[in-house]
XYZ file of C-alpha atoms in Angstrom:
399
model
C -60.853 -14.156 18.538
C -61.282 -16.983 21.434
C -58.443 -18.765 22.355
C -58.202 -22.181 22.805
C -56.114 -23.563 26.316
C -56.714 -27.162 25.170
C -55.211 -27.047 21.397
C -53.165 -24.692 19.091
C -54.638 -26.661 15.988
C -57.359 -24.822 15.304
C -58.483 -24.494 11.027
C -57.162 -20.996 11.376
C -53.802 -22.299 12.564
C -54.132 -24.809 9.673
C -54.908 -22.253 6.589
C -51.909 -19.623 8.298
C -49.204 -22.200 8.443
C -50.370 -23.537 5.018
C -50.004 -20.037 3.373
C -46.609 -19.929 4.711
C -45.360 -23.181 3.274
C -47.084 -21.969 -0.362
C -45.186 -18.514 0.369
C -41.730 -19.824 1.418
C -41.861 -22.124 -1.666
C -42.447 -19.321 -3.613
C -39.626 -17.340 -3.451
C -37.051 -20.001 -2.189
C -37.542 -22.361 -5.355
C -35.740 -19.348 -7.066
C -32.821 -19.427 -4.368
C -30.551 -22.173 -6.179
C -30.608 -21.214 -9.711
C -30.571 -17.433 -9.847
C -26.265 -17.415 -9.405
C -25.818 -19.010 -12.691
C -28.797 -17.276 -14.293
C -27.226 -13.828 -13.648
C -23.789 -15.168 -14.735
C -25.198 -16.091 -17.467
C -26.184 -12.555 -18.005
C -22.620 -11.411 -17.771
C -23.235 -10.168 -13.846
C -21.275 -13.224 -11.387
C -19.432 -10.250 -9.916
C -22.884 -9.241 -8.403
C -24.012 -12.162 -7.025
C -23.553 -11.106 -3.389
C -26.638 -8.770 -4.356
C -28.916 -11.301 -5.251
C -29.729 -11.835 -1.600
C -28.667 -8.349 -0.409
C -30.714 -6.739 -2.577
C -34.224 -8.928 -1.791
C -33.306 -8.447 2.613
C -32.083 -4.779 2.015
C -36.188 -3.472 0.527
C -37.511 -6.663 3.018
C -35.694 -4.722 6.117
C -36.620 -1.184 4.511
C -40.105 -2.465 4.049
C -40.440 -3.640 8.077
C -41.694 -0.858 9.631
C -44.469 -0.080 7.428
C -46.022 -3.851 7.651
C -45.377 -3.840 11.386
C -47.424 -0.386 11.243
C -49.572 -1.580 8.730
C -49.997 -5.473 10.965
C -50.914 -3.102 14.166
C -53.379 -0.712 12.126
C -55.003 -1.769 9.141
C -55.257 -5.856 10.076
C -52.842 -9.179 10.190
C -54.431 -10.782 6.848
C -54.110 -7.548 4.761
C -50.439 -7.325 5.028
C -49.863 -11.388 4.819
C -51.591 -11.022 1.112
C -49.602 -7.866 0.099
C -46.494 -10.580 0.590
C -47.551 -12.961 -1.602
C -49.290 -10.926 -4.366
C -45.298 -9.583 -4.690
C -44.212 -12.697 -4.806
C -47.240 -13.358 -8.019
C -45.824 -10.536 -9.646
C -42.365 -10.885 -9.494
C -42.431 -14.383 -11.071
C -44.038 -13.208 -14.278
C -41.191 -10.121 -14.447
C -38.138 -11.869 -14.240
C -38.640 -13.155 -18.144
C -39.453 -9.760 -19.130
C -36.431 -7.755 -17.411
C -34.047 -10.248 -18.392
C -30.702 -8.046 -18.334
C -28.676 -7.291 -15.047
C -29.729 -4.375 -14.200
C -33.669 -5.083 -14.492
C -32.881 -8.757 -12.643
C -31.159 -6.527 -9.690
C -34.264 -3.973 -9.906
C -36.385 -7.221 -9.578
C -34.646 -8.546 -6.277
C -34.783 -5.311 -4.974
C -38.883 -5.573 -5.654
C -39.605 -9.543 -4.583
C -38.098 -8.430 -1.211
C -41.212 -6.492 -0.574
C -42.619 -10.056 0.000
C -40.815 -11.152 2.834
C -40.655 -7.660 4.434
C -44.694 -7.979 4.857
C -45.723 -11.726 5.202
C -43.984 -13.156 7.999
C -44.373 -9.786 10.546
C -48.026 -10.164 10.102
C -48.181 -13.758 10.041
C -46.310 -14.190 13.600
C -48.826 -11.217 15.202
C -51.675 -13.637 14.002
C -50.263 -16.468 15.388
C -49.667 -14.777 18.503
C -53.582 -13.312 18.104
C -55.100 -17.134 18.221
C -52.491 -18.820 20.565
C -52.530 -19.041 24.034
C -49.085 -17.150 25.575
C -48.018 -20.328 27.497
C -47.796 -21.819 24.065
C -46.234 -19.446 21.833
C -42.997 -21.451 21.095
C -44.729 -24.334 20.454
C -47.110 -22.850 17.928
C -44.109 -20.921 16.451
C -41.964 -23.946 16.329
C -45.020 -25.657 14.584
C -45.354 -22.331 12.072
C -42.199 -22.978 11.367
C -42.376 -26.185 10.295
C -44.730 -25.498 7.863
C -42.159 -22.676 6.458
C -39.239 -24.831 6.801
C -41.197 -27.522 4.780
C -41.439 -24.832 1.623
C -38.048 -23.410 2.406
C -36.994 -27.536 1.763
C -39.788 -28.617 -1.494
C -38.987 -24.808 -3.258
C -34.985 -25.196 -4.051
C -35.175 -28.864 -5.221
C -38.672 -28.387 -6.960
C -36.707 -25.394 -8.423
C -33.556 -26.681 -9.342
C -36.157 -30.775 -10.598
C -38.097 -27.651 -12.767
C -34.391 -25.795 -14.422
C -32.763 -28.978 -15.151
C -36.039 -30.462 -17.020
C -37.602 -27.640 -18.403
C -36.366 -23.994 -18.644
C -36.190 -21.058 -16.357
C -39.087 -19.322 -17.578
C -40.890 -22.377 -16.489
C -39.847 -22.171 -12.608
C -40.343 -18.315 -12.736
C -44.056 -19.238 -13.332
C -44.426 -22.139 -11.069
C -43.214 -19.249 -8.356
C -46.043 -17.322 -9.343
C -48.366 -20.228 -9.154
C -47.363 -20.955 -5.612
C -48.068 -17.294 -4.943
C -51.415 -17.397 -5.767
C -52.082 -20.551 -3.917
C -51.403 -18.800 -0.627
C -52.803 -15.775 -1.790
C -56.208 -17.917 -2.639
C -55.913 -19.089 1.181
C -55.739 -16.153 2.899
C -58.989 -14.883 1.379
C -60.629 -17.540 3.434
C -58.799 -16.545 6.908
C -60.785 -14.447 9.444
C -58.418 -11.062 10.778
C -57.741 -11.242 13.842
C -57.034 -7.498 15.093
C -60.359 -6.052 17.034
C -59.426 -2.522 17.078
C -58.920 -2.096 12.880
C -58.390 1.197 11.517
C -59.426 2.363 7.768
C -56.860 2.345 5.634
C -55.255 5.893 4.427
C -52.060 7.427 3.641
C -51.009 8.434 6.997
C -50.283 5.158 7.765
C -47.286 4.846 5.778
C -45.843 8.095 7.896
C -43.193 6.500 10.128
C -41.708 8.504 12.722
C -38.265 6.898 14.513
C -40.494 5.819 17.677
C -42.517 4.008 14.469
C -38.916 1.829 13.607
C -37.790 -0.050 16.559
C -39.463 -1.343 19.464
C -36.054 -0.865 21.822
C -37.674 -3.454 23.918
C -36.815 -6.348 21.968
C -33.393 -4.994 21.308
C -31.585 -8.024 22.924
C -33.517 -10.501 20.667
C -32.792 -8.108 17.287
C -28.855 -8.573 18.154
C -28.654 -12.018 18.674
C -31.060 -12.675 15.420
C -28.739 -10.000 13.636
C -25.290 -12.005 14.968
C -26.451 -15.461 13.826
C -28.268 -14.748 10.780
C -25.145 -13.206 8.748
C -24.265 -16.574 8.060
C -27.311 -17.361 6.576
C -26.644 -14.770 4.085
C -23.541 -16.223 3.016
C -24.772 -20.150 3.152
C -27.114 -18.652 0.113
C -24.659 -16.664 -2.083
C -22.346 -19.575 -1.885
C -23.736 -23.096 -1.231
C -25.013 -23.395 -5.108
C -21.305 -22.872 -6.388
C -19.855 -24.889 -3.572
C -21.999 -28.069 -4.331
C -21.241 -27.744 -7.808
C -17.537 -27.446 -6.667
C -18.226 -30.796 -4.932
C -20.191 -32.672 -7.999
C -23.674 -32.006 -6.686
C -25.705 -32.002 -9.623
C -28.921 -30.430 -7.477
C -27.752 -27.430 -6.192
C -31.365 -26.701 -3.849
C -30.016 -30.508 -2.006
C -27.951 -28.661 0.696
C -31.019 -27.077 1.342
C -33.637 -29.443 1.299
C -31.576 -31.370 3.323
C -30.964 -28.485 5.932
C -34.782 -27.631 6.415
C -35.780 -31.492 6.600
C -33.268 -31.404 9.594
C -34.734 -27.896 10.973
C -37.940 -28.820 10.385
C -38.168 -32.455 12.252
C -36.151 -30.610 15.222
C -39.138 -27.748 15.314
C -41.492 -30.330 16.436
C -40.143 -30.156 19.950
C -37.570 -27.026 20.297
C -40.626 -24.806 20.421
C -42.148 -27.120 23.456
C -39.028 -27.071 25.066
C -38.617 -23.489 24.908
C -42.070 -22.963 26.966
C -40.880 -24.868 29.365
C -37.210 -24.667 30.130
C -37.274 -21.190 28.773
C -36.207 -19.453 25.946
C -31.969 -17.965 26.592
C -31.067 -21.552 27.212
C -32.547 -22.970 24.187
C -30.928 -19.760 22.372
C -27.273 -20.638 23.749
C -27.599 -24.294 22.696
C -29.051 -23.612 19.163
C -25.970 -20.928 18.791
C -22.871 -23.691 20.114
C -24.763 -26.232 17.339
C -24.672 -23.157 14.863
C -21.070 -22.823 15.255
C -20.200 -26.270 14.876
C -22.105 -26.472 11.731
C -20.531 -24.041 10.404
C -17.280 -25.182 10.905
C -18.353 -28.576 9.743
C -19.484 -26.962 6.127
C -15.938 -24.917 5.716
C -14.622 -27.783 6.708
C -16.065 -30.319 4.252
C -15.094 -31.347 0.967
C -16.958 -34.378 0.020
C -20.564 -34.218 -0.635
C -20.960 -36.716 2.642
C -19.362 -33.969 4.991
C -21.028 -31.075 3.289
C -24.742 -33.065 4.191
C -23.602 -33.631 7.302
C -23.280 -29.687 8.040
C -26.215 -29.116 6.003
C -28.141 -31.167 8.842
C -26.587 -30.005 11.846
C -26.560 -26.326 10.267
C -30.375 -27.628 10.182
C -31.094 -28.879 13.530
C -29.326 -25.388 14.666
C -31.871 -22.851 12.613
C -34.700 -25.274 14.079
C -33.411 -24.805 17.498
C -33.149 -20.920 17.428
C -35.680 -19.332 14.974
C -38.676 -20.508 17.098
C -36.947 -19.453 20.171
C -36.059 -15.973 18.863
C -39.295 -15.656 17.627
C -40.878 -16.320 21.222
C -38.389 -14.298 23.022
C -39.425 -11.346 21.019
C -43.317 -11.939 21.477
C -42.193 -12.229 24.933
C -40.746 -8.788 25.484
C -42.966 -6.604 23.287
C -45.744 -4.483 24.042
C -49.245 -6.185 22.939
C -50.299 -3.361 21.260
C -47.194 -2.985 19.123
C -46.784 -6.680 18.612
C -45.837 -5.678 15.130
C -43.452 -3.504 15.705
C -41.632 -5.656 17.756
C -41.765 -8.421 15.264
C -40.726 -5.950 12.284
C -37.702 -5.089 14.346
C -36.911 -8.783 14.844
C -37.228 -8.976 10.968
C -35.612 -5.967 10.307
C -32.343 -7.621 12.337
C -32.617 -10.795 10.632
C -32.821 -9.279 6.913
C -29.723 -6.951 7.583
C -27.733 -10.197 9.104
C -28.586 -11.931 5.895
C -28.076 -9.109 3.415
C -25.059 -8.010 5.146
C -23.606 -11.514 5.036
C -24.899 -12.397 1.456
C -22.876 -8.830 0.467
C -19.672 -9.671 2.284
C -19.355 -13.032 1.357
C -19.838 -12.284 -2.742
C -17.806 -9.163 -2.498
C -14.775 -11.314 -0.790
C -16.137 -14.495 -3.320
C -15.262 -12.586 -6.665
C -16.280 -16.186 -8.268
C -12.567 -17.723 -7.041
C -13.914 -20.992 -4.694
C -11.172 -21.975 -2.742
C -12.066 -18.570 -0.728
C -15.497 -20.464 0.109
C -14.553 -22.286 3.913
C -12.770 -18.979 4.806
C -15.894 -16.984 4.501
C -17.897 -19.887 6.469
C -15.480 -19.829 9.245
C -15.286 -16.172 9.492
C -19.323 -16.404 9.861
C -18.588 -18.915 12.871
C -16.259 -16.349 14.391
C -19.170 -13.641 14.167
C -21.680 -16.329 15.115
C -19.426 -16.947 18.594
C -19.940 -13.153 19.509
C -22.963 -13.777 19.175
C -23.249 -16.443 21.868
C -20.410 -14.168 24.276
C -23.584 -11.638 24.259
C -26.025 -14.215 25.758
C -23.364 -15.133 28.004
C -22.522 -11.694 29.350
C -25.902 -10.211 29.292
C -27.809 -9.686 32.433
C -31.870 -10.313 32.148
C -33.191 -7.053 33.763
C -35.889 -7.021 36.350
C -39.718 -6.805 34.540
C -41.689 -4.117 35.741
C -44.427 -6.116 37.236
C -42.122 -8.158 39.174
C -40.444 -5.120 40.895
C -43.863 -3.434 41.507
C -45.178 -6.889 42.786
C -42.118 -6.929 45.336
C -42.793 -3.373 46.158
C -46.171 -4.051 47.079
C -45.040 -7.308 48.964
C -42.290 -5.630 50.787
């Protein structure tokens, strides 16, 4: 497909992001109400699985839709997402006991294991290189905007109607983005049919080593992401927050107004400086949310902890488009994924193993994600870029 220098806002820009808002509404409108639901079914001493069960089958599920994103076609593998997503919401009224809710995380996960590697490799397809982080930033806005609309339509839907209710709006969302992408033109030239073979990975097939120092850093600062999700709901409710999806509306309104120039900024100052400064802001935040115990401070966090996420997840994203291979552009996004779902499932697990349903433990899990958070930054610190390829054959030749 032709790229156009002169703008990124092209209609197939415009259905893609639009998808992804639909998508991330989906499945995050779910986010704030599923702790009590499974207490309710006699399972709170699981709800560190709730998230580490949906990023453990997302991160399994990685190198087949990078395969699948560099094989079969981009638009293929962004439906497969959200028809899980369509499903899912019409199963969680049927398997209503513990163990069929757990099975069910373990299945929705699926969704974000395919959607968002093939939706960044078609982003990449129609978007000029020089602008990546800005049309990433702007992607992300529109996925930041659902990530903000789906916990406090979700927790406006529980608190006026009933859960069965929101488990069907999900689905509804689901097949709004499902209905778009029938109407977006794939973007890989050299498609292959599909057939079984394609789901044979090999370990070459797993992780693109070149975007390695991306996957750690993504890895580092995304545990406490995990553990913002298994225990912001009970934390606001701790505080008096009747809404528990306000934290994070409020955090994605701050992430997404900050996306509308970190991704420009990015392009041009480059992307390991933007990393370090969205990784001191992370830190801060983070203190500033164990720290807080009035519903002021906790907003306050939930902004910066915001304006942080905004900072870094376009940058990330970038930096790994940057160092892959443009034939295994999904690859290296998977393994980009593949770090980020295993930071957030590992968190999510820590935190509701350590949790055990007793709150004043709450801050002390938060700072000790700030701790792992800071090794994260020592890495960008101490880490030495290594000389490209071209550049030393371009010397060579110059010398």
């Amino acid at each position: 497909m032709a790229k156009s220098i002169n703008s990124i806002y092209t209609i197939h820009f415009g259905l893609v992001c639009l998808s992804s808002l639909l998508f991330s509404a989906s499945y995050n409108m779910l986010i704030p109400e599923l702790p009590a639901y499974l207490s309710s079914m006699g399972g709170g001493e699981h709800k560190g699985l709730i998230i580490a069960l949906f990023t453990l089958t997302a991160g399994i599920s990685r190198p087949f839709s990078g395969r699948l994103t560099d094989k079969l076609g981009r638009v293929p593998v962004m439906a497969v997402g959200s028809v899980v997503c369509f499903i899912c919401g019409f199963l969680y009224p049927v398997l209503s006991t513990v163990s069929g809710f757990l099975f069910l995380r373990l299945l929705h996960g699926f969704s974000t294991g395919f959607k968002p590697t093939a939706t960044a490799a078609y982003v990449a397809d129609i978007v000029p290189k020089e602008r990546w982080g800005e049309a990433l930033g702007m992607h992300g806005i529109c996925f930041s905007t659902g990530m903000a609309i789906g916990p406090a339509i979700g927790s406006a839907i529980r608190m006026s109607h009933s859960l069965n209710t929101l488990f069907y709006t999900s689905s509804f969302f689901a097949l709004m983005s499902i209905a778009i992408l029938m109407n977006m033109r794939e973007t890989l030239k050299s498609r292959e049919r599909f057939n079984l073979g394609m789901f044979k990975i090999s370990r070459k097939d797993i992780i693109a080593v070149e975007v390695l120092p991306a996957a750690i850093v993504t890895l580092l600062s995304y545990m406490s992401y995990g553990a913002i999700l298994t225990l912001i709901p009970d934390w606001s409710h701790h505080l008096g927050i009747a809404n528990k999806g306000l934290f994070f509306m409020v955090f994605t309104i701050a992430s997404l107004i900050i996306r509308f120039v970190a991704g420009k900024v990015s392009d041009r100052y480059g992307r390991l400086v933007v990393i370090k400064v969205g990784l001191v802001l992370l830190v801060l935040a983070l203190v500033l949310v164990a720290y807080a115990h009035t519903v002021t401070g906790l907003m306050l966090g939930a902004a910066l902890y915001g304006v942080s996420q905004g900072i870094l997840s376009p940058a990330l994203n970038a930096w790994t488009i940057d160092m892959s291979q443009p034939n295994h552009r999904g690859k290296a996004i998977a393994t980009m994924y593949i770090s980020l779902e295993a930071g957030i499932g590992l968190g999510a697990w820590v935190a509701g193993w350590y949790y055990q349903d007793v709150i004043s433990q709450v801050p002390y899990i938060i700072y000790a994600t700030a701790g792992i958070t800071v090794i994260a930054l020592a890495y960008m610190f101490l880490r030495r870029e290594p000389v490209k390829k071209v550049e030393a054959v371009e010397n060579e030749v110059l010398a």
